[in-house]
């Protein structure tokens, strides 16, 4: 079994310094740290993460484009989760 959306989001949320009220910049930084950790420390392939997050991409597109899509999707997942958590508080 490969990486899951839930695991990527769990790692991303653990990277937040202030989970109750993170700034946009903190959420961007968490997305970046998440991708870095999963690729460099855990050996996860970029395409596996894109597939887990259900991002539309082509295997032929440049790596830079895939990384950009991945960073934005992880950021978006963080924003959605934080908004849901704030609504419950």
mmCIF file of C-alpha atoms in Angstrom:
data_model
loop_
_atom_site.group_PDB
_atom_site.id
_atom_site.type_symbol
_atom_site.label_atom_id
_atom_site.label_comp_id
_atom_site.label_asym_id
_atom_site.label_seq_id
_atom_site.Cartn_x
_atom_site.Cartn_y
_atom_site.Cartn_z
ATOM 1 C CA UNK A 1 0.000 0.000 0.000
ATOM 2 C CA UNK A 2 1.299 3.452 -0.963
ATOM 3 C CA UNK A 3 0.962 6.786 0.694
ATOM 4 C CA UNK A 4 -2.502 8.078 1.533
ATOM 5 C CA UNK A 5 -4.115 11.504 1.549
ATOM 6 C CA UNK A 6 -4.787 11.103 5.267
ATOM 7 C CA UNK A 7 -1.110 10.465 6.015
ATOM 8 C CA UNK A 8 0.042 13.435 3.914
ATOM 9 C CA UNK A 9 -2.423 15.674 5.751
ATOM 10 C CA UNK A 10 -1.371 14.268 9.142
ATOM 11 C CA UNK A 11 2.267 15.094 8.375
ATOM 12 C CA UNK A 12 1.303 18.563 7.098
ATOM 13 C CA UNK A 13 -0.711 19.405 10.196
ATOM 14 C CA UNK A 14 2.143 18.240 12.417
ATOM 15 C CA UNK A 15 4.366 20.818 10.693
ATOM 16 C CA UNK A 16 2.191 23.741 11.818
ATOM 17 C CA UNK A 17 3.604 25.849 14.614
ATOM 18 C CA UNK A 18 0.183 27.171 15.646
ATOM 19 C CA UNK A 19 -2.582 24.810 14.627
ATOM 20 C CA UNK A 20 -5.385 26.821 16.243
ATOM 21 C CA UNK A 21 -4.709 30.004 14.280
ATOM 22 C CA UNK A 22 -1.990 29.546 11.645
ATOM 23 C CA UNK A 23 -1.159 32.350 9.254
ATOM 24 C CA UNK A 24 -1.221 31.815 5.506
ATOM 25 C CA UNK A 25 2.578 31.927 5.529
ATOM 26 C CA UNK A 26 2.761 29.228 8.234
ATOM 27 C CA UNK A 27 0.453 27.005 6.181
ATOM 28 C CA UNK A 28 2.617 27.494 3.064
ATOM 29 C CA UNK A 29 5.709 26.661 5.088
ATOM 30 C CA UNK A 30 4.016 23.536 6.470
ATOM 31 C CA UNK A 31 3.157 22.404 2.930
ATOM 32 C CA UNK A 32 6.749 22.892 1.830
ATOM 33 C CA UNK A 33 8.162 21.085 4.866
ATOM 34 C CA UNK A 34 5.729 18.214 4.318
ATOM 35 C CA UNK A 35 6.775 17.668 0.715
ATOM 36 C CA UNK A 36 10.450 17.935 1.689
ATOM 37 C CA UNK A 37 10.079 15.418 4.526
ATOM 38 C CA UNK A 38 8.093 12.887 2.522
ATOM 39 C CA UNK A 39 10.425 13.027 -0.489
ATOM 40 C CA UNK A 40 13.822 13.371 1.163
ATOM 41 C CA UNK A 41 13.351 11.586 4.474
ATOM 42 C CA UNK A 42 10.670 8.998 3.675
ATOM 43 C CA UNK A 43 11.529 8.399 0.013
ATOM 44 C CA UNK A 44 8.000 8.992 -1.274
ATOM 45 C CA UNK A 45 7.766 9.659 -5.011
ATOM 46 C CA UNK A 46 6.163 12.954 -6.088
ATOM 47 C CA UNK A 47 3.764 11.186 -8.456
ATOM 48 C CA UNK A 48 2.560 8.916 -5.631
ATOM 49 C CA UNK A 49 1.638 11.946 -3.557
ATOM 50 C CA UNK A 50 -0.131 13.590 -6.494
ATOM 51 C CA UNK A 51 -2.155 10.436 -7.060
ATOM 52 C CA UNK A 52 -2.980 10.115 -3.352
ATOM 53 C CA UNK A 53 -4.247 13.705 -3.361
ATOM 54 C CA UNK A 54 -6.178 13.101 -6.593
ATOM 55 C CA UNK A 55 -4.326 15.841 -8.504
ATOM 56 C CA UNK A 56 -4.574 15.864 -12.295
ATOM 57 C CA UNK A 57 -1.068 15.596 -13.805
ATOM 58 C CA UNK A 58 0.846 13.953 -16.620
ATOM 59 C CA UNK A 59 3.902 11.782 -16.082
ATOM 60 C CA UNK A 60 5.496 13.639 -19.024
ATOM 61 C CA UNK A 61 5.160 17.118 -17.518
ATOM 62 C CA UNK A 62 8.257 18.719 -15.987
ATOM 63 C CA UNK A 63 9.139 17.839 -12.407
ATOM 64 C CA UNK A 64 8.936 21.510 -11.426
ATOM 65 C CA UNK A 65 5.314 21.612 -12.578
ATOM 66 C CA UNK A 66 4.462 18.490 -10.568
ATOM 67 C CA UNK A 67 6.125 19.883 -7.451
ATOM 68 C CA UNK A 68 4.231 23.163 -7.842
ATOM 69 C CA UNK A 69 0.921 21.305 -8.129
ATOM 70 C CA UNK A 70 1.815 19.184 -5.112
ATOM 71 C CA UNK A 71 2.740 22.163 -2.942
ATOM 72 C CA UNK A 72 -0.491 23.981 -3.793
ATOM 73 C CA UNK A 73 -2.611 20.898 -3.162
ATOM 74 C CA UNK A 74 -1.008 20.195 0.225
ATOM 75 C CA UNK A 75 -1.521 23.875 1.109
ATOM 76 C CA UNK A 76 -5.177 23.646 0.041
ATOM 77 C CA UNK A 77 -5.695 20.505 2.134
ATOM 78 C CA UNK A 78 -4.254 22.298 5.168
ATOM 79 C CA UNK A 79 -6.522 25.324 4.643
ATOM 80 C CA UNK A 80 -9.621 23.138 4.327
ATOM 81 C CA UNK A 81 -8.778 21.145 7.470
ATOM 82 C CA UNK A 82 -7.987 24.233 9.536
ATOM 83 C CA UNK A 83 -11.253 25.861 8.402
ATOM 84 C CA UNK A 84 -13.182 22.746 9.443
ATOM 85 C CA UNK A 85 -11.457 22.704 12.822
ATOM 86 C CA UNK A 86 -12.167 26.407 13.380
ATOM 87 C CA UNK A 87 -15.841 25.823 12.598
ATOM 88 C CA UNK A 88 -15.985 23.207 15.367
ATOM 89 C CA UNK A 89 -14.302 25.468 17.938
#
